Amino acid sequence: MNKNIGYAIAFALALAAPFVGYPVFLMKLLCFALFACAFNLLIGFTGLLSFGHAAFFGSAGYVAGYALASLGWPVELSLLAGVAAGAVIGLVIGGLAIRRQGIYFSMITLALAQMVYFAALRLPFTGGEDGLQGVPRGKLLGVLDLSNDTVLYYVVLAIAIGGFALIMRTVNSPFGQVLNAIKENEPRAISLGYDVDKYKLLAFVLSAALAALAGATKTLVLGFETLTDVHWSMSGLVILMTLVGGMGTLAGPILGAVIIIVLENKLGDLGTFLATRTGVEWFNTLGESVSMVTGLIFITCVLLFRRGIVGEIIAYFGSSGKKPA
């Protein structure tokens, strides 16, 4: 019951958010929150640490952006094309990686994701180092004009809620229980007759498809796609979001994404404000020290909040929900 109240409050705040905040920034938050939740489905509920999720996030952005800008496809087909591209790449990478465990699995995903990065750098339709520019928003179903930030915000909110609902349904389904059993004790799951590789591959592809949905939506929102989204550092960023918020919790990655993205975008403004109020010029350098600040937050969470922020809150209040990893 408490969870339902919390979700209702969060939904009400999300509905009111574009009237008190900058819609484009809020849409970016929603895209990264969905990206973190997709990654958490793999690491938090299946126990697979992927260092290559940027491949799905960025490749979907390129495909959706190219379909919108160069092929003139409608918005819904472009987003589906991006999701399909991410799912196919996830199927290939997952099929090659799941037969290995631990650090070997992680390194294979990283190596294959770097191949996607160099493909994005060299392929003619990606724009190389310049990326895709001038991606139009178009109209959804030929009716809703997405050039209006408020209209697009509610479309992105619906996409994010739909993705989150799918993750929640997956985690609480019999399929999700098998994934949890694999994470907790894979040899025992094998001894019970489960085809572990099949379940892990399905989880990997689903996670890749949801990450692709987040990447394609982000390109639609911002109107461009660059190599940053397929770089290995983006995979590291989503890992940081998940660990800070709470790996293995449903709400943790959302909070982690909000914290990290707000720091990346607003730390410079905060530094300028503090420098103006206090007269200390050092605060002006905060905008250039985002990596250092996020690193300090990560170290603090590792030392003081081993379960992540939401995980520690759940543990403190003795919630009856899923035990965080």
PDB file of C-alpha atoms in Angstrom:
ATOM      1  CA  MET A   1       0.000   0.000   0.000  1.00  0.00           C
ATOM      2  CA  ASN A   2       2.847   2.371   0.857  1.00  0.00           C
ATOM      3  CA  LYS A   3       4.443   1.664  -2.508  1.00  0.00           C
ATOM      4  CA  ASN A   4       1.207   2.497  -4.317  1.00  0.00           C
ATOM      5  CA  ILE A   5       0.964   5.796  -2.460  1.00  0.00           C
ATOM      6  CA  GLY A   6       4.555   6.578  -3.370  1.00  0.00           C
ATOM      7  CA  TYR A   7       3.945   5.811  -7.043  1.00  0.00           C
ATOM      8  CA  ALA A   8       0.794   7.956  -7.010  1.00  0.00           C
ATOM      9  CA  ILE A   9       2.702  10.911  -5.522  1.00  0.00           C
ATOM     10  CA  ALA A  10       5.529  10.481  -8.036  1.00  0.00           C
ATOM     11  CA  PHE A  11       3.010  10.344 -10.900  1.00  0.00           C
ATOM     12  CA  ALA A  12       1.266  13.506  -9.691  1.00  0.00           C
ATOM     13  CA  LEU A  13       4.596  15.336  -9.435  1.00  0.00           C
ATOM     14  CA  ALA A  14       5.575  14.163 -12.913  1.00  0.00           C
ATOM     15  CA  LEU A  15       2.311  15.499 -14.349  1.00  0.00           C
ATOM     16  CA  ALA A  16       2.899  18.915 -12.797  1.00  0.00           C
ATOM     17  CA  ALA A  17       6.650  19.065 -13.492  1.00  0.00           C
ATOM     18  CA  PRO A  18       6.632  20.813 -16.920  1.00  0.00           C
ATOM     19  CA  PHE A  19       4.777  23.779 -15.432  1.00  0.00           C
ATOM     20  CA  VAL A  20       7.507  24.444 -12.870  1.00  0.00           C
ATOM     21  CA  GLY A  21      10.624  23.179 -14.660  1.00  0.00           C
ATOM     22  CA  TYR A  22      12.322  23.230 -18.057  1.00  0.00           C
ATOM     23  CA  PRO A  23      10.529  20.522 -20.114  1.00  0.00           C
ATOM     24  CA  VAL A  24      13.536  19.545 -22.260  1.00  0.00           C
ATOM     25  CA  PHE A  25      15.696  18.964 -19.193  1.00  0.00           C
ATOM     26  CA  LEU A  26      12.892  16.982 -17.551  1.00  0.00           C
ATOM     27  CA  MET A  27      12.547  14.825 -20.668  1.00  0.00           C
ATOM     28  CA  LYS A  28      16.270  14.160 -20.593  1.00  0.00           C
ATOM     29  CA  LEU A  29      15.904  13.033 -16.967  1.00  0.00           C
ATOM     30  CA  LEU A  30      13.105  10.649 -17.952  1.00  0.00           C
ATOM     31  CA  CYS A  31      15.181   9.140 -20.765  1.00  0.00           C
ATOM     32  CA  PHE A  32      18.154   8.488 -18.496  1.00  0.00           C
ATOM     33  CA  ALA A  33      15.887   7.159 -15.749  1.00  0.00           C
ATOM     34  CA  LEU A  34      14.488   4.598 -18.215  1.00  0.00           C
ATOM     35  CA  PHE A  35      18.027   3.774 -19.355  1.00  0.00           C
ATOM     36  CA  ALA A  36      19.125   3.142 -15.752  1.00  0.00           C
ATOM     37  CA  CYS A  37      16.049   1.004 -15.046  1.00  0.00           C
ATOM     38  CA  ALA A  38      16.775  -1.068 -18.166  1.00  0.00           C
ATOM     39  CA  PHE A  39      20.350  -1.635 -17.019  1.00  0.00           C
ATOM     40  CA  ASN A  40      19.167  -2.474 -13.506  1.00  0.00           C
ATOM     41  CA  LEU A  41      16.924  -5.211 -14.921  1.00  0.00           C
ATOM     42  CA  LEU A  42      20.106  -6.968 -16.032  1.00  0.00           C
ATOM     43  CA  ILE A  43      22.477  -6.339 -13.138  1.00  0.00           C
ATOM     44  CA  GLY A  44      20.039  -5.952 -10.244  1.00  0.00           C
ATOM     45  CA  PHE A  45      17.639  -8.791 -11.031  1.00  0.00           C
ATOM     46  CA  THR A  46      19.737 -11.149 -13.164  1.00  0.00           C
ATOM     47  CA  GLY A  47      23.214 -10.575 -11.769  1.00  0.00           C
ATOM     48  CA  LEU A  48      24.875  -9.781 -15.117  1.00  0.00           C
ATOM     49  CA  LEU A  49      27.219  -6.778 -15.184  1.00  0.00           C
ATOM     50  CA  SER A  50      27.332  -5.346 -18.689  1.00  0.00           C
ATOM     51  CA  PHE A  51      29.939  -2.756 -19.646  1.00  0.00           C
ATOM     52  CA  GLY A  52      28.363  -2.303 -23.072  1.00  0.00           C
ATOM     53  CA  HIS A  53      24.891  -0.849 -22.607  1.00  0.00           C
ATOM     54  CA  ALA A  54      25.929   2.357 -24.347  1.00  0.00           C
ATOM     55  CA  ALA A  55      25.901   0.344 -27.595  1.00  0.00           C
ATOM     56  CA  PHE A  56      22.140  -0.157 -27.385  1.00  0.00           C
ATOM     57  CA  PHE A  57      21.419   3.339 -26.097  1.00  0.00           C
ATOM     58  CA  GLY A  58      23.456   5.104 -28.772  1.00  0.00           C
ATOM     59  CA  SER A  59      22.783   2.847 -31.761  1.00  0.00           C
ATOM     60  CA  ALA A  60      19.024   3.238 -31.269  1.00  0.00           C
ATOM     61  CA  GLY A  61      19.494   7.004 -31.220  1.00  0.00           C
ATOM     62  CA  TYR A  62      21.361   6.885 -34.529  1.00  0.00           C
ATOM     63  CA  VAL A  63      18.809   4.619 -36.211  1.00  0.00           C
ATOM     64  CA  ALA A  64      15.814   6.610 -34.975  1.00  0.00           C
ATOM     65  CA  GLY A  65      17.485   9.911 -35.858  1.00  0.00           C
ATOM     66  CA  TYR A  66      18.400   8.742 -39.368  1.00  0.00           C
ATOM     67  CA  ALA A  67      14.878   7.407 -39.942  1.00  0.00           C
ATOM     68  CA  LEU A  68      13.387  10.751 -38.895  1.00  0.00           C
ATOM     69  CA  ALA A  69      15.864  13.113 -40.568  1.00  0.00           C
ATOM     70  CA  SER A  70      16.840  11.301 -43.769  1.00  0.00           C
ATOM     71  CA  LEU A  71      14.148   8.737 -44.485  1.00  0.00           C
ATOM     72  CA  GLY A  72      11.203  10.864 -43.416  1.00  0.00           C
ATOM     73  CA  TRP A  73       9.626   8.077 -41.379  1.00  0.00           C
ATOM     74  CA  PRO A  74       6.881   8.915 -38.873  1.00  0.00           C
ATOM     75  CA  VAL A  75       7.835   9.220 -35.225  1.00  0.00           C
ATOM     76  CA  GLU A  76       6.331   5.938 -34.057  1.00  0.00           C
ATOM     77  CA  LEU A  77       8.056   3.879 -36.789  1.00  0.00           C
ATOM     78  CA  SER A  78      11.369   5.636 -36.168  1.00  0.00           C
ATOM     79  CA  LEU A  79      11.236   4.840 -32.457  1.00  0.00           C
ATOM     80  CA  LEU A  80      10.328   1.217 -33.210  1.00  0.00           C
ATOM     81  CA  ALA A  81      13.224   1.001 -35.667  1.00  0.00           C
ATOM     82  CA  GLY A  82      15.588   2.239 -32.964  1.00  0.00           C
ATOM     83  CA  VAL A  83      14.253  -0.282 -30.457  1.00  0.00           C
ATOM     84  CA  ALA A  84      14.534  -3.085 -33.032  1.00  0.00           C
ATOM     85  CA  ALA A  85      18.136  -2.101 -33.801  1.00  0.00           C
ATOM     86  CA  GLY A  86      19.040  -2.122 -30.107  1.00  0.00           C
ATOM     87  CA  ALA A  87      17.334  -5.471 -29.586  1.00  0.00           C
ATOM     88  CA  VAL A  88      19.163  -7.060 -32.542  1.00  0.00           C
ATOM     89  CA  ILE A  89      22.521  -5.746 -31.341  1.00  0.00           C
ATOM     90  CA  GLY A  90      21.623  -7.000 -27.857  1.00  0.00           C
ATOM     91  CA  LEU A  91      20.817 -10.424 -29.291  1.00  0.00           C
ATOM     92  CA  VAL A  92      24.205 -10.593 -31.003  1.00  0.00           C
ATOM     93  CA  ILE A  93      26.233  -9.297 -28.043  1.00  0.00           C
ATOM     94  CA  GLY A  94      24.217 -11.299 -25.512  1.00  0.00           C
ATOM     95  CA  GLY A  95      24.485 -14.480 -27.566  1.00  0.00           C
ATOM     96  CA  LEU A  96      28.268 -14.170 -27.582  1.00  0.00           C
ATOM     97  CA  ALA A  97      28.661 -13.049 -23.962  1.00  0.00           C
ATOM     98  CA  ILE A  98      26.246 -15.072 -21.814  1.00  0.00           C
ATOM     99  CA  ARG A  99      28.287 -18.272 -22.019  1.00  0.00           C
ATOM    100  CA  ARG A 100      30.924 -16.561 -19.911  1.00  0.00           C
ATOM    101  CA  GLN A 101      30.575 -15.414 -16.319  1.00  0.00           C
ATOM    102  CA  GLY A 102      31.900 -12.678 -14.061  1.00  0.00           C
ATOM    103  CA  ILE A 103      34.548 -10.351 -15.395  1.00  0.00           C
ATOM    104  CA  TYR A 104      34.828 -12.319 -18.627  1.00  0.00           C
ATOM    105  CA  PHE A 105      31.186 -11.589 -19.439  1.00  0.00           C
ATOM    106  CA  SER A 106      31.712  -7.897 -18.660  1.00  0.00           C
ATOM    107  CA  MET A 107      34.844  -7.630 -20.802  1.00  0.00           C
ATOM    108  CA  ILE A 108      33.166  -9.282 -23.781  1.00  0.00           C
ATOM    109  CA  THR A 109      30.271  -6.808 -23.606  1.00  0.00           C
ATOM    110  CA  LEU A 110      32.752  -3.929 -23.404  1.00  0.00           C
ATOM    111  CA  ALA A 111      34.796  -5.155 -26.378  1.00  0.00           C
ATOM    112  CA  LEU A 112      31.752  -5.693 -28.571  1.00  0.00           C
ATOM    113  CA  ALA A 113      30.289  -2.335 -27.554  1.00  0.00           C
ATOM    114  CA  GLN A 114      33.523  -0.651 -28.626  1.00  0.00           C
ATOM    115  CA  MET A 115      33.075  -2.258 -32.028  1.00  0.00           C
ATOM    116  CA  VAL A 116      29.677  -0.556 -32.210  1.00  0.00           C
ATOM    117  CA  TYR A 117      31.355   2.728 -31.249  1.00  0.00           C
ATOM    118  CA  PHE A 118      33.891   2.480 -34.090  1.00  0.00           C
ATOM    119  CA  ALA A 119      31.112   1.491 -36.505  1.00  0.00           C
ATOM    120  CA  ALA A 120      29.223   4.648 -35.484  1.00  0.00           C
ATOM    121  CA  LEU A 121      32.404   6.631 -36.076  1.00  0.00           C
ATOM    122  CA  ARG A 122      32.911   5.258 -39.595  1.00  0.00           C
ATOM    123  CA  LEU A 123      29.480   4.566 -41.060  1.00  0.00           C
ATOM    124  CA  PRO A 124      28.363   7.258 -43.536  1.00  0.00           C
ATOM    125  CA  PHE A 125      24.848   7.818 -42.173  1.00  0.00           C
ATOM    126  CA  THR A 126      26.006   8.563 -38.595  1.00  0.00           C
ATOM    127  CA  GLY A 127      27.791  11.799 -39.409  1.00  0.00           C
ATOM    128  CA  GLY A 128      31.074  10.618 -37.885  1.00  0.00           C
ATOM    129  CA  GLU A 129      32.491  12.972 -35.270  1.00  0.00           C
ATOM    130  CA  ASP A 130      29.836  15.581 -36.066  1.00  0.00           C
ATOM    131  CA  GLY A 131      26.984  13.175 -35.322  1.00  0.00           C
ATOM    132  CA  LEU A 132      23.421  13.506 -36.537  1.00  0.00           C
ATOM    133  CA  GLN A 133      22.104  17.057 -36.427  1.00  0.00           C
ATOM    134  CA  GLY A 134      18.721  18.626 -37.043  1.00  0.00           C
ATOM    135  CA  VAL A 135      16.570  15.597 -36.232  1.00  0.00           C
ATOM    136  CA  PRO A 136      12.925  16.729 -36.556  1.00  0.00           C
ATOM    137  CA  ARG A 137      10.334  15.890 -33.938  1.00  0.00           C
ATOM    138  CA  GLY A 138       7.446  15.494 -36.377  1.00  0.00           C
ATOM    139  CA  LYS A 139       3.948  14.472 -35.331  1.00  0.00           C
ATOM    140  CA  LEU A 140       2.872  11.449 -33.337  1.00  0.00           C
ATOM    141  CA  LEU A 141       0.231   9.395 -35.191  1.00  0.00           C
ATOM    142  CA  GLY A 142       0.004  12.355 -37.558  1.00  0.00           C
ATOM    143  CA  VAL A 143      -1.947  14.330 -34.960  1.00  0.00           C
ATOM    144  CA  LEU A 144       0.147  15.427 -31.950  1.00  0.00           C
ATOM    145  CA  ASP A 145       2.636  18.163 -32.836  1.00  0.00           C
ATOM    146  CA  LEU A 146       5.788  17.199 -30.935  1.00  0.00           C
ATOM    147  CA  SER A 147       7.502  20.518 -31.622  1.00  0.00           C
ATOM    148  CA  ASN A 148       5.600  21.723 -28.556  1.00  0.00           C
ATOM    149  CA  ASP A 149       7.802  20.907 -25.551  1.00  0.00           C
ATOM    150  CA  THR A 150       4.862  20.334 -23.204  1.00  0.00           C
ATOM    151  CA  VAL A 151       3.140  17.901 -25.588  1.00  0.00           C
ATOM    152  CA  LEU A 152       6.379  16.002 -26.143  1.00  0.00           C
ATOM    153  CA  TYR A 153       7.010  15.874 -22.395  1.00  0.00           C
ATOM    154  CA  TYR A 154       3.793  13.970 -21.785  1.00  0.00           C
ATOM    155  CA  VAL A 155       4.593  11.599 -24.658  1.00  0.00           C
ATOM    156  CA  VAL A 156       8.039  10.924 -23.154  1.00  0.00           C
ATOM    157  CA  LEU A 157       6.453  10.525 -19.712  1.00  0.00           C
ATOM    158  CA  ALA A 158       4.059   7.914 -21.131  1.00  0.00           C
ATOM    159  CA  ILE A 159       6.984   6.071 -22.744  1.00  0.00           C
ATOM    160  CA  ALA A 160       8.988   6.120 -19.498  1.00  0.00           C
ATOM    161  CA  ILE A 161       6.017   4.923 -17.426  1.00  0.00           C
ATOM    162  CA  GLY A 162       5.317   2.177 -19.951  1.00  0.00           C
ATOM    163  CA  GLY A 163       8.925   1.002 -19.818  1.00  0.00           C
ATOM    164  CA  PHE A 164       8.955   1.100 -16.024  1.00  0.00           C
ATOM    165  CA  ALA A 165       5.669  -0.834 -15.870  1.00  0.00           C
ATOM    166  CA  LEU A 166       7.108  -3.495 -18.183  1.00  0.00           C
ATOM    167  CA  ILE A 167      10.168  -3.843 -15.949  1.00  0.00           C
ATOM    168  CA  MET A 168       7.992  -4.078 -12.840  1.00  0.00           C
ATOM    169  CA  ARG A 169       5.779  -6.695 -14.470  1.00  0.00           C
ATOM    170  CA  THR A 170       8.830  -8.682 -15.583  1.00  0.00           C
ATOM    171  CA  VAL A 171      10.452  -8.628 -12.161  1.00  0.00           C
ATOM    172  CA  ASN A 172       7.263  -9.781 -10.425  1.00  0.00           C
ATOM    173  CA  SER A 173       6.444 -12.507 -12.962  1.00  0.00           C
ATOM    174  CA  PRO A 174       7.488 -16.189 -12.856  1.00  0.00           C
ATOM    175  CA  PHE A 175      10.125 -15.269 -15.440  1.00  0.00           C
ATOM    176  CA  GLY A 176      11.495 -12.667 -13.034  1.00  0.00           C
ATOM    177  CA  GLN A 177      11.595 -15.207 -10.225  1.00  0.00           C
ATOM    178  CA  VAL A 178      13.723 -17.485 -12.388  1.00  0.00           C
ATOM    179  CA  LEU A 179      16.060 -14.584 -13.133  1.00  0.00           C
ATOM    180  CA  ASN A 180      16.391 -13.929  -9.421  1.00  0.00           C
ATOM    181  CA  ALA A 181      17.133 -17.618  -8.813  1.00  0.00           C
ATOM    182  CA  ILE A 182      19.876 -17.462 -11.456  1.00  0.00           C
ATOM    183  CA  LYS A 183      21.358 -14.411  -9.778  1.00  0.00           C
ATOM    184  CA  GLU A 184      21.300 -15.985  -6.323  1.00  0.00           C
ATOM    185  CA  ASN A 185      22.484 -19.497  -7.229  1.00  0.00           C
ATOM    186  CA  GLU A 186      22.983 -20.335 -10.896  1.00  0.00           C
ATOM    187  CA  PRO A 187      24.174 -23.967 -10.381  1.00  0.00           C
ATOM    188  CA  ARG A 188      21.050 -24.711  -8.382  1.00  0.00           C
ATOM    189  CA  ALA A 189      18.844 -23.177 -11.082  1.00  0.00           C
ATOM    190  CA  ILE A 190      20.546 -25.461 -13.603  1.00  0.00           C
ATOM    191  CA  SER A 191      20.009 -28.475 -11.347  1.00  0.00           C
ATOM    192  CA  LEU A 192      16.275 -27.638 -11.227  1.00  0.00           C
ATOM    193  CA  GLY A 193      16.103 -28.014 -14.994  1.00  0.00           C
ATOM    194  CA  TYR A 194      16.059 -24.380 -16.139  1.00  0.00           C
ATOM    195  CA  ASP A 195      17.790 -23.457 -19.381  1.00  0.00           C
ATOM    196  CA  VAL A 196      19.857 -20.737 -17.751  1.00  0.00           C
ATOM    197  CA  ASP A 197      21.455 -19.464 -20.957  1.00  0.00           C
ATOM    198  CA  LYS A 198      18.045 -18.956 -22.568  1.00  0.00           C
ATOM    199  CA  TYR A 199      16.733 -16.986 -19.592  1.00  0.00           C
ATOM    200  CA  LYS A 200      19.850 -14.831 -19.419  1.00  0.00           C
ATOM    201  CA  LEU A 201      19.706 -14.119 -23.147  1.00  0.00           C
ATOM    202  CA  LEU A 202      16.036 -13.135 -22.947  1.00  0.00           C
ATOM    203  CA  ALA A 203      16.804 -10.804 -20.032  1.00  0.00           C
ATOM    204  CA  PHE A 204      19.752  -9.336 -21.926  1.00  0.00           C
ATOM    205  CA  VAL A 205      17.700  -8.647 -25.066  1.00  0.00           C
ATOM    206  CA  LEU A 206      14.837  -7.137 -23.056  1.00  0.00           C
ATOM    207  CA  SER A 207      17.257  -4.890 -21.198  1.00  0.00           C
ATOM    208  CA  ALA A 208      18.889  -3.882 -24.502  1.00  0.00           C
ATOM    209  CA  ALA A 209      15.514  -3.101 -26.086  1.00  0.00           C
ATOM    210  CA  LEU A 210      14.466  -0.869 -23.188  1.00  0.00           C
ATOM    211  CA  ALA A 211      17.847   0.898 -23.226  1.00  0.00           C
ATOM    212  CA  ALA A 212      17.332   1.400 -26.971  1.00  0.00           C
ATOM    213  CA  LEU A 213      13.890   2.885 -26.325  1.00  0.00           C
ATOM    214  CA  ALA A 214      15.497   5.388 -23.953  1.00  0.00           C
ATOM    215  CA  GLY A 215      18.199   6.265 -26.510  1.00  0.00           C
ATOM    216  CA  ALA A 216      15.780   6.686 -29.410  1.00  0.00           C
ATOM    217  CA  THR A 217      13.513   8.877 -27.279  1.00  0.00           C
ATOM    218  CA  LYS A 218      16.452  11.027 -26.191  1.00  0.00           C
ATOM    219  CA  THR A 219      17.366  11.694 -29.833  1.00  0.00           C
ATOM    220  CA  LEU A 220      13.777  12.711 -30.544  1.00  0.00           C
ATOM    221  CA  VAL A 221      13.840  15.114 -27.579  1.00  0.00           C
ATOM    222  CA  LEU A 222      17.206  16.777 -28.196  1.00  0.00           C
ATOM    223  CA  GLY A 223      17.174  16.696 -31.994  1.00  0.00           C
ATOM    224  CA  PHE A 224      20.693  15.303 -32.377  1.00  0.00           C
ATOM    225  CA  GLU A 225      22.784  12.209 -31.726  1.00  0.00           C
ATOM    226  CA  THR A 226      26.539  12.102 -31.089  1.00  0.00           C
ATOM    227  CA  LEU A 227      29.301   9.608 -30.371  1.00  0.00           C
ATOM    228  CA  THR A 228      29.011  10.367 -26.665  1.00  0.00           C
ATOM    229  CA  ASP A 229      26.024   8.048 -26.396  1.00  0.00           C
ATOM    230  CA  VAL A 230      27.919   5.023 -27.773  1.00  0.00           C
ATOM    231  CA  HIS A 231      31.161   5.705 -25.915  1.00  0.00           C
ATOM    232  CA  TRP A 232      32.206   3.379 -23.077  1.00  0.00           C
ATOM    233  CA  SER A 233      31.897   6.261 -20.611  1.00  0.00           C
ATOM    234  CA  MET A 234      28.112   6.213 -21.112  1.00  0.00           C
ATOM    235  CA  SER A 235      28.086   2.586 -19.935  1.00  0.00           C
ATOM    236  CA  GLY A 236      30.064   3.690 -16.882  1.00  0.00           C
ATOM    237  CA  LEU A 237      27.606   6.513 -16.261  1.00  0.00           C
ATOM    238  CA  VAL A 238      24.582   4.199 -16.171  1.00  0.00           C
ATOM    239  CA  ILE A 239      26.432   1.849 -13.817  1.00  0.00           C
ATOM    240  CA  LEU A 240      27.076   4.819 -11.528  1.00  0.00           C
ATOM    241  CA  MET A 241      23.413   5.840 -11.620  1.00  0.00           C
ATOM    242  CA  THR A 242      22.292   2.339 -10.672  1.00  0.00           C
ATOM    243  CA  LEU A 243      24.779   1.884  -7.852  1.00  0.00           C
ATOM    244  CA  VAL A 244      24.145   5.319  -6.341  1.00  0.00           C
ATOM    245  CA  GLY A 245      20.360   4.920  -6.429  1.00  0.00           C
ATOM    246  CA  GLY A 246      20.207   1.295  -5.345  1.00  0.00           C
ATOM    247  CA  MET A 247      20.937  -1.780  -7.438  1.00  0.00           C
ATOM    248  CA  GLY A 248      18.174  -4.375  -7.340  1.00  0.00           C
ATOM    249  CA  THR A 249      15.483  -1.879  -6.329  1.00  0.00           C
ATOM    250  CA  LEU A 250      12.806  -0.567  -8.668  1.00  0.00           C
ATOM    251  CA  ALA A 251      13.012   3.109  -7.743  1.00  0.00           C
ATOM    252  CA  GLY A 252      16.756   3.274  -7.061  1.00  0.00           C
ATOM    253  CA  PRO A 253      17.972   3.727 -10.665  1.00  0.00           C
ATOM    254  CA  ILE A 254      15.441   6.532 -11.184  1.00  0.00           C
ATOM    255  CA  LEU A 255      16.788   8.450  -8.182  1.00  0.00           C
ATOM    256  CA  GLY A 256      20.363   7.733  -9.227  1.00  0.00           C
ATOM    257  CA  ALA A 257      19.705   9.048 -12.738  1.00  0.00           C
ATOM    258  CA  VAL A 258      18.128  12.212 -11.350  1.00  0.00           C
ATOM    259  CA  ILE A 259      21.074  12.858  -9.011  1.00  0.00           C
ATOM    260  CA  ILE A 260      23.774  12.303 -11.651  1.00  0.00           C
ATOM    261  CA  ILE A 261      22.068  14.199 -14.490  1.00  0.00           C
ATOM    262  CA  VAL A 262      21.160  17.129 -12.239  1.00  0.00           C
ATOM    263  CA  LEU A 263      24.785  17.325 -11.110  1.00  0.00           C
ATOM    264  CA  GLU A 264      26.039  17.215 -14.694  1.00  0.00           C
ATOM    265  CA  ASN A 265      23.715  19.972 -15.863  1.00  0.00           C
ATOM    266  CA  LYS A 266      23.255  22.217 -12.829  1.00  0.00           C
ATOM    267  CA  LEU A 267      26.531  22.044 -10.905  1.00  0.00           C
ATOM    268  CA  GLY A 268      27.996  24.937 -12.883  1.00  0.00           C
ATOM    269  CA  ASP A 269      24.949  27.108 -12.163  1.00  0.00           C
ATOM    270  CA  LEU A 270      25.193  26.220  -8.471  1.00  0.00           C
ATOM    271  CA  GLY A 271      28.866  27.168  -8.452  1.00  0.00           C
ATOM    272  CA  THR A 272      28.124  30.539 -10.044  1.00  0.00           C
ATOM    273  CA  PHE A 273      25.353  31.199  -7.510  1.00  0.00           C
ATOM    274  CA  LEU A 274      27.613  30.325  -4.559  1.00  0.00           C
ATOM    275  CA  ALA A 275      30.477  32.424  -5.936  1.00  0.00           C
ATOM    276  CA  THR A 276      28.144  35.403  -6.297  1.00  0.00           C
ATOM    277  CA  ARG A 277      26.734  35.033  -2.794  1.00  0.00           C
ATOM    278  CA  THR A 278      29.978  34.240  -0.953  1.00  0.00           C
ATOM    279  CA  GLY A 279      32.563  36.026  -3.074  1.00  0.00           C
ATOM    280  CA  VAL A 280      34.669  32.845  -3.216  1.00  0.00           C
ATOM    281  CA  GLU A 281      35.882  32.481  -6.809  1.00  0.00           C
ATOM    282  CA  TRP A 282      36.681  28.794  -6.352  1.00  0.00           C
ATOM    283  CA  PHE A 283      32.983  27.951  -6.626  1.00  0.00           C
ATOM    284  CA  ASN A 284      33.093  29.048 -10.281  1.00  0.00           C
ATOM    285  CA  THR A 285      35.201  25.965 -11.045  1.00  0.00           C
ATOM    286  CA  LEU A 286      32.492  23.536  -9.885  1.00  0.00           C
ATOM    287  CA  GLY A 287      31.096  23.284 -13.395  1.00  0.00           C
ATOM    288  CA  GLU A 288      34.459  21.920 -14.550  1.00  0.00           C
ATOM    289  CA  SER A 289      34.626  19.435 -11.662  1.00  0.00           C
ATOM    290  CA  VAL A 290      31.528  17.326 -12.380  1.00  0.00           C
ATOM    291  CA  SER A 291      33.525  14.106 -12.640  1.00  0.00           C
ATOM    292  CA  MET A 292      35.249  14.792  -9.336  1.00  0.00           C
ATOM    293  CA  VAL A 293      31.961  15.529  -7.553  1.00  0.00           C
ATOM    294  CA  THR A 294      30.196  12.456  -8.960  1.00  0.00           C
ATOM    295  CA  GLY A 295      33.249  10.405  -8.019  1.00  0.00           C
ATOM    296  CA  LEU A 296      33.037  11.663  -4.445  1.00  0.00           C
ATOM    297  CA  ILE A 297      29.326  10.806  -4.357  1.00  0.00           C
ATOM    298  CA  PHE A 298      30.110   7.309  -5.620  1.00  0.00           C
ATOM    299  CA  ILE A 299      32.825   6.798  -2.990  1.00  0.00           C
ATOM    300  CA  THR A 300      30.455   8.052  -0.283  1.00  0.00           C
ATOM    301  CA  CYS A 301      27.747   5.625  -1.384  1.00  0.00           C
ATOM    302  CA  VAL A 302      30.198   2.726  -1.469  1.00  0.00           C
ATOM    303  CA  LEU A 303      31.444   3.522   2.035  1.00  0.00           C
ATOM    304  CA  LEU A 304      28.198   4.563   3.722  1.00  0.00           C
ATOM    305  CA  PHE A 305      25.332   3.311   1.546  1.00  0.00           C
ATOM    306  CA  ARG A 306      26.380  -0.123   0.346  1.00  0.00           C
ATOM    307  CA  ARG A 307      22.879  -0.873  -0.929  1.00  0.00           C
ATOM    308  CA  GLY A 308      22.492   2.510  -2.601  1.00  0.00           C
ATOM    309  CA  ILE A 309      20.287   5.331  -1.330  1.00  0.00           C
ATOM    310  CA  VAL A 310      16.930   3.640  -1.944  1.00  0.00           C
ATOM    311  CA  GLY A 311      18.293   0.277  -0.812  1.00  0.00           C
ATOM    312  CA  GLU A 312      19.359   1.744   2.516  1.00  0.00           C
ATOM    313  CA  ILE A 313      15.964   3.418   2.960  1.00  0.00           C
ATOM    314  CA  ILE A 314      14.181   0.127   2.285  1.00  0.00           C
ATOM    315  CA  ALA A 315      16.463  -1.713   4.703  1.00  0.00           C
ATOM    316  CA  TYR A 316      15.977   0.945   7.387  1.00  0.00           C
ATOM    317  CA  PHE A 317      12.198   0.896   7.260  1.00  0.00           C
ATOM    318  CA  GLY A 318      12.035  -2.869   6.910  1.00  0.00           C
ATOM    319  CA  SER A 319      10.042  -2.830   3.679  1.00  0.00           C
ATOM    320  CA  SER A 320       8.441  -6.065   2.593  1.00  0.00           C
ATOM    321  CA  GLY A 321       9.529  -5.437  -0.999  1.00  0.00           C
ATOM    322  CA  LYS A 322      12.417  -7.092  -2.783  1.00  0.00           C
ATOM    323  CA  LYS A 323      15.649  -7.256  -0.847  1.00  0.00           C
ATOM    324  CA  PRO A 324      18.197  -4.997  -2.560  1.00  0.00           C
ATOM    325  CA  ALA A 325      21.369  -6.508  -3.920  1.00  0.00           C
TER     326      ALA A 325
END
